[in-house]
Amino acid sequence: MKNWTKELIKKELNELKSACKENGEEYDDSMAFDIADSFLDDQKGLKEAIKKHIGITDVQGYVANYIC
């Protein structure tokens, strides 16, 4: 598991956001939430780190809104 810091969280989210934009597709809310859910499942400890370092309780919603 990664040592999640606030800086690493932002870096990973920005990379995901860039990948979504490079894809060239428009994502509706449902797709954004699916992407966020998959990303959080793949990144062990990220959900807890976002809660701890950023103070977000709705992590899936936060990631979905951040990336798309």
CSV table of N, CA, C and O in Angstrom, one decimal:
chain,number,residue,atom,x,y,z
A,1,MET,N,0.8,-1.2,0.0
A,1,MET,CA,0.0,0.0,0.0
A,1,MET,C,0.9,1.2,0.0
A,1,MET,O,1.9,1.3,0.6
A,2,LYS,N,0.5,2.2,-0.7
A,2,LYS,CA,1.2,3.5,-0.8
A,2,LYS,C,1.1,4.3,0.5
A,2,LYS,O,0.1,4.1,1.2
A,3,ASN,N,2.1,5.1,0.7
A,3,ASN,CA,2.1,6.0,1.8
A,3,ASN,C,1.4,7.3,1.3
A,3,ASN,O,2.0,8.2,0.8
A,4,TRP,N,0.1,7.3,1.5
A,4,TRP,CA,-0.7,8.4,0.9
A,4,TRP,C,-0.5,9.7,1.7
A,4,TRP,O,-0.7,9.8,2.9
A,5,THR,N,-0.1,10.7,1.0
A,5,THR,CA,0.0,12.1,1.5
A,5,THR,C,-1.0,12.9,0.7
A,5,THR,O,-1.5,12.5,-0.4
A,6,LYS,N,-1.2,14.1,1.2
A,6,LYS,CA,-2.1,15.0,0.4
A,6,LYS,C,-1.6,15.3,-1.0
A,6,LYS,O,-2.3,15.3,-1.9
A,7,GLU,N,-0.3,15.5,-1.1
A,7,GLU,CA,0.3,15.7,-2.4
A,7,GLU,C,0.2,14.5,-3.3
A,7,GLU,O,-0.1,14.7,-4.5
A,8,LEU,N,0.4,13.3,-2.8
A,8,LEU,CA,0.3,12.1,-3.6
A,8,LEU,C,-1.2,11.9,-4.1
A,8,LEU,O,-1.5,11.5,-5.2
A,9,ILE,N,-2.1,12.2,-3.2
A,9,ILE,CA,-3.5,12.1,-3.5
A,9,ILE,C,-3.8,13.0,-4.7
A,9,ILE,O,-4.4,12.6,-5.7
A,10,LYS,N,-3.4,14.3,-4.6
A,10,LYS,CA,-3.7,15.2,-5.7
A,10,LYS,C,-3.0,14.8,-7.0
A,10,LYS,O,-3.6,14.9,-8.1
A,11,LYS,N,-1.8,14.3,-6.9
A,11,LYS,CA,-1.1,13.8,-8.1
A,11,LYS,C,-1.9,12.7,-8.8
A,11,LYS,O,-2.1,12.7,-10.0
A,12,GLU,N,-2.3,11.7,-8.0
A,12,GLU,CA,-3.0,10.5,-8.6
A,12,GLU,C,-4.4,11.0,-9.2
A,12,GLU,O,-4.7,10.5,-10.2
A,13,LEU,N,-5.1,11.9,-8.5
A,13,LEU,CA,-6.3,12.4,-9.0
A,13,LEU,C,-6.1,13.2,-10.3
A,13,LEU,O,-6.9,13.1,-11.2
A,14,ASN,N,-5.1,14.0,-10.3
A,14,ASN,CA,-4.8,14.8,-11.5
A,14,ASN,C,-4.4,13.9,-12.7
A,14,ASN,O,-4.8,14.1,-13.8
A,15,GLU,N,-3.7,12.8,-12.4
A,15,GLU,CA,-3.4,11.8,-13.5
A,15,GLU,C,-4.7,11.1,-14.0
A,15,GLU,O,-4.8,11.0,-15.2
A,16,LEU,N,-5.5,10.8,-13.1
A,16,LEU,CA,-6.8,10.2,-13.5
A,16,LEU,C,-7.6,11.2,-14.3
A,16,LEU,O,-8.2,10.8,-15.4
A,17,LYS,N,-7.7,12.4,-13.9
A,17,LYS,CA,-8.4,13.4,-14.6
A,17,LYS,C,-7.9,13.6,-16.0
A,17,LYS,O,-8.6,13.7,-17.0
A,18,SER,N,-6.5,13.7,-16.1
A,18,SER,CA,-5.9,13.8,-17.4
A,18,SER,C,-6.2,12.6,-18.3
A,18,SER,O,-6.5,12.8,-19.5
A,19,ALA,N,-6.2,11.4,-17.8
A,19,ALA,CA,-6.5,10.2,-18.6
A,19,ALA,C,-8.0,10.3,-19.1
A,19,ALA,O,-8.3,9.9,-20.2
A,20,CYS,N,-8.9,10.8,-18.2
A,20,CYS,CA,-10.3,10.9,-18.6
A,20,CYS,C,-10.4,11.9,-19.8
A,20,CYS,O,-11.2,11.7,-20.7
A,21,LYS,N,-9.7,13.0,-19.7
A,21,LYS,CA,-9.8,14.1,-20.7
A,21,LYS,C,-9.2,13.6,-22.0
A,21,LYS,O,-9.7,13.9,-23.1
A,22,GLU,N,-8.0,12.9,-21.9
A,22,GLU,CA,-7.4,12.4,-23.1
A,22,GLU,C,-8.2,11.4,-23.9
A,22,GLU,O,-8.1,11.3,-25.1
A,23,ASN,N,-9.1,10.7,-23.2
A,23,ASN,CA,-10.0,9.8,-23.8
A,23,ASN,C,-10.9,10.4,-24.8
A,23,ASN,O,-11.4,9.8,-25.7
A,24,GLY,N,-11.2,11.7,-24.5
A,24,GLY,CA,-12.0,12.5,-25.4
A,24,GLY,C,-13.5,12.2,-25.3
A,24,GLY,O,-14.3,12.8,-26.1
A,25,GLU,N,-13.9,11.4,-24.3
A,25,GLU,CA,-15.4,11.2,-24.2
A,25,GLU,C,-15.9,12.1,-23.1
A,25,GLU,O,-15.3,12.6,-22.3
A,26,GLU,N,-17.2,12.4,-23.3
A,26,GLU,CA,-18.0,13.1,-22.3
A,26,GLU,C,-18.5,12.1,-21.3
A,26,GLU,O,-19.1,11.1,-21.7
A,27,TYR,N,-18.3,12.3,-20.0
A,27,TYR,CA,-18.8,11.4,-19.0
A,27,TYR,C,-20.0,11.9,-18.3
A,27,TYR,O,-20.0,13.1,-17.8
A,28,ASP,N,-21.1,11.1,-18.2
A,28,ASP,CA,-22.2,11.6,-17.4
A,28,ASP,C,-21.9,11.2,-15.9
A,28,ASP,O,-20.9,10.6,-15.6
A,29,ASP,N,-22.8,11.6,-15.0
A,29,ASP,CA,-22.6,11.4,-13.6
A,29,ASP,C,-22.4,9.9,-13.3
A,29,ASP,O,-21.5,9.5,-12.5
A,30,SER,N,-23.2,9.1,-13.9
A,30,SER,CA,-23.2,7.6,-13.7
A,30,SER,C,-21.8,7.0,-14.0
A,30,SER,O,-21.2,6.3,-13.3
A,31,MET,N,-21.3,7.4,-15.2
A,31,MET,CA,-20.0,7.0,-15.6
A,31,MET,C,-18.9,7.5,-14.7
A,31,MET,O,-17.9,6.8,-14.4
A,32,ALA,N,-19.0,8.7,-14.3
A,32,ALA,CA,-18.0,9.3,-13.4
A,32,ALA,C,-17.9,8.6,-12.1
A,32,ALA,O,-16.8,8.3,-11.6
A,33,PHE,N,-19.1,8.2,-11.6
A,33,PHE,CA,-19.1,7.5,-10.3
A,33,PHE,C,-18.6,6.1,-10.5
A,33,PHE,O,-17.9,5.6,-9.6
A,34,ASP,N,-18.8,5.5,-11.6
A,34,ASP,CA,-18.3,4.1,-11.9
A,34,ASP,C,-16.7,4.2,-12.0
A,34,ASP,O,-16.1,3.3,-11.4
A,35,ILE,N,-16.2,5.2,-12.7
A,35,ILE,CA,-14.8,5.4,-12.8
A,35,ILE,C,-14.2,5.6,-11.4
A,35,ILE,O,-13.2,5.0,-11.0
A,36,ALA,N,-14.8,6.5,-10.6
A,36,ALA,CA,-14.3,6.8,-9.3
A,36,ALA,C,-14.3,5.5,-8.4
A,36,ALA,O,-13.4,5.2,-7.7
A,37,ASP,N,-15.4,4.7,-8.5
A,37,ASP,CA,-15.5,3.5,-7.7
A,37,ASP,C,-14.4,2.5,-8.1
A,37,ASP,O,-13.7,2.0,-7.2
A,38,SER,N,-14.2,2.3,-9.3
A,38,SER,CA,-13.1,1.4,-9.8
A,38,SER,C,-11.7,1.9,-9.3
A,38,SER,O,-10.9,1.1,-8.9
A,39,PHE,N,-11.5,3.2,-9.5
A,39,PHE,CA,-10.2,3.8,-9.1
A,39,PHE,C,-10.0,3.6,-7.6
A,39,PHE,O,-8.9,3.2,-7.2
A,40,LEU,N,-11.0,3.9,-6.8
A,40,LEU,CA,-10.8,3.7,-5.4
A,40,LEU,C,-10.6,2.3,-5.0
A,40,LEU,O,-9.8,2.0,-4.1
A,41,ASP,N,-11.2,1.3,-5.7
A,41,ASP,CA,-11.0,-0.1,-5.4
A,41,ASP,C,-9.6,-0.5,-5.8
A,41,ASP,O,-9.0,-1.3,-5.1
A,42,ASP,N,-9.0,0.1,-6.8
A,42,ASP,CA,-7.7,-0.3,-7.3
A,42,ASP,C,-6.6,0.4,-6.4
A,42,ASP,O,-5.5,-0.1,-6.4
A,43,GLN,N,-6.9,1.5,-5.8
A,43,GLN,CA,-5.9,2.2,-5.0
A,43,GLN,C,-6.1,2.0,-3.5
A,43,GLN,O,-6.8,2.7,-2.8
A,44,LYS,N,-5.5,0.9,-3.0
A,44,LYS,CA,-5.7,0.5,-1.6
A,44,LYS,C,-5.3,1.7,-0.7
A,44,LYS,O,-4.2,2.3,-0.8
A,45,GLY,N,-6.2,2.0,0.3
A,45,GLY,CA,-5.9,3.0,1.3
A,45,GLY,C,-6.3,4.4,0.9
A,45,GLY,O,-6.2,5.3,1.7
A,46,LEU,N,-6.6,4.6,-0.4
A,46,LEU,CA,-6.8,6.0,-0.9
A,46,LEU,C,-8.1,6.6,-0.3
A,46,LEU,O,-8.1,7.7,0.1
A,47,LYS,N,-9.1,5.8,-0.2
A,47,LYS,CA,-10.4,6.3,0.4
A,47,LYS,C,-10.2,6.8,1.8
A,47,LYS,O,-10.6,7.9,2.1
A,48,GLU,N,-9.5,6.0,2.6
A,48,GLU,CA,-9.2,6.4,4.0
A,48,GLU,C,-8.3,7.7,4.0
A,48,GLU,O,-8.5,8.6,4.9
A,49,ALA,N,-7.4,7.7,3.1
A,49,ALA,CA,-6.4,8.8,3.1
A,49,ALA,C,-7.1,10.1,2.7
A,49,ALA,O,-6.8,11.2,3.2
A,50,ILE,N,-8.1,10.1,1.8
A,50,ILE,CA,-8.8,11.3,1.4
A,50,ILE,C,-9.7,11.7,2.6
A,50,ILE,O,-9.7,13.0,2.8
A,51,LYS,N,-10.3,10.8,3.3
A,51,LYS,CA,-11.0,11.2,4.5
A,51,LYS,C,-10.1,11.9,5.5
A,51,LYS,O,-10.5,12.9,6.0
A,52,LYS,N,-8.9,11.3,5.7
A,52,LYS,CA,-8.0,11.8,6.7
A,52,LYS,C,-7.3,13.2,6.3
A,52,LYS,O,-7.3,14.1,7.1
A,53,HIS,N,-6.8,13.2,5.1
A,53,HIS,CA,-6.0,14.4,4.7
A,53,HIS,C,-6.8,15.5,4.1
A,53,HIS,O,-6.4,16.7,4.1
A,54,ILE,N,-7.9,15.2,3.5
A,54,ILE,CA,-8.7,16.3,2.8
A,54,ILE,C,-10.0,16.5,3.6
A,54,ILE,O,-10.6,17.6,3.4
A,55,GLY,N,-10.4,15.6,4.4
A,55,GLY,CA,-11.6,15.8,5.2
A,55,GLY,C,-12.9,15.6,4.5
A,55,GLY,O,-14.0,16.1,4.9
A,56,ILE,N,-12.9,14.8,3.5
A,56,ILE,CA,-14.1,14.5,2.7
A,56,ILE,C,-14.7,13.2,3.2
A,56,ILE,O,-14.1,12.2,3.4
A,57,THR,N,-16.0,13.3,3.4
A,57,THR,CA,-16.7,12.0,3.8
A,57,THR,C,-17.3,11.3,2.7
A,57,THR,O,-17.3,10.0,2.7
A,58,ASP,N,-17.8,11.9,1.6
A,58,ASP,CA,-18.3,11.3,0.4
A,58,ASP,C,-17.2,11.2,-0.6
A,58,ASP,O,-17.1,11.9,-1.5
A,59,VAL,N,-16.3,10.2,-0.4
A,59,VAL,CA,-15.1,10.1,-1.2
A,59,VAL,C,-15.4,9.8,-2.6
A,59,VAL,O,-14.8,10.3,-3.6
A,60,GLN,N,-16.3,8.8,-2.9
A,60,GLN,CA,-16.7,8.5,-4.3
A,60,GLN,C,-17.2,9.7,-5.0
A,60,GLN,O,-16.8,10.0,-6.1
A,61,GLY,N,-18.1,10.5,-4.4
A,61,GLY,CA,-18.6,11.7,-5.0
A,61,GLY,C,-17.5,12.7,-5.2
A,61,GLY,O,-17.5,13.4,-6.3
A,62,TYR,N,-16.6,12.9,-4.3
A,62,TYR,CA,-15.5,13.8,-4.4
A,62,TYR,C,-14.6,13.4,-5.7
A,62,TYR,O,-14.3,14.3,-6.5
A,63,VAL,N,-14.3,12.2,-5.8
A,63,VAL,CA,-13.4,11.7,-6.9
A,63,VAL,C,-14.2,11.9,-8.2
A,63,VAL,O,-13.6,12.4,-9.2
A,64,ALA,N,-15.4,11.5,-8.2
A,64,ALA,CA,-16.2,11.6,-9.5
A,64,ALA,C,-16.3,13.1,-9.9
A,64,ALA,O,-16.1,13.4,-11.1
A,65,ASN,N,-16.6,14.0,-9.0
A,65,ASN,CA,-16.6,15.4,-9.4
A,65,ASN,C,-15.3,16.0,-9.7
A,65,ASN,O,-15.2,16.8,-10.6
A,66,TYR,N,-14.2,15.5,-9.1
A,66,TYR,CA,-12.9,16.0,-9.4
A,66,TYR,C,-12.4,15.6,-10.8
A,66,TYR,O,-11.8,16.4,-11.5
A,67,ILE,N,-12.7,14.4,-11.2
A,67,ILE,CA,-12.1,13.9,-12.5
A,67,ILE,C,-13.0,14.3,-13.7
A,67,ILE,O,-12.4,14.3,-14.8
A,68,CYS,N,-14.3,14.4,-13.5
A,68,CYS,CA,-15.1,14.6,-14.7
A,68,CYS,C,-15.9,15.9,-14.6
A,68,CYS,O,-16.5,16.2,-13.7
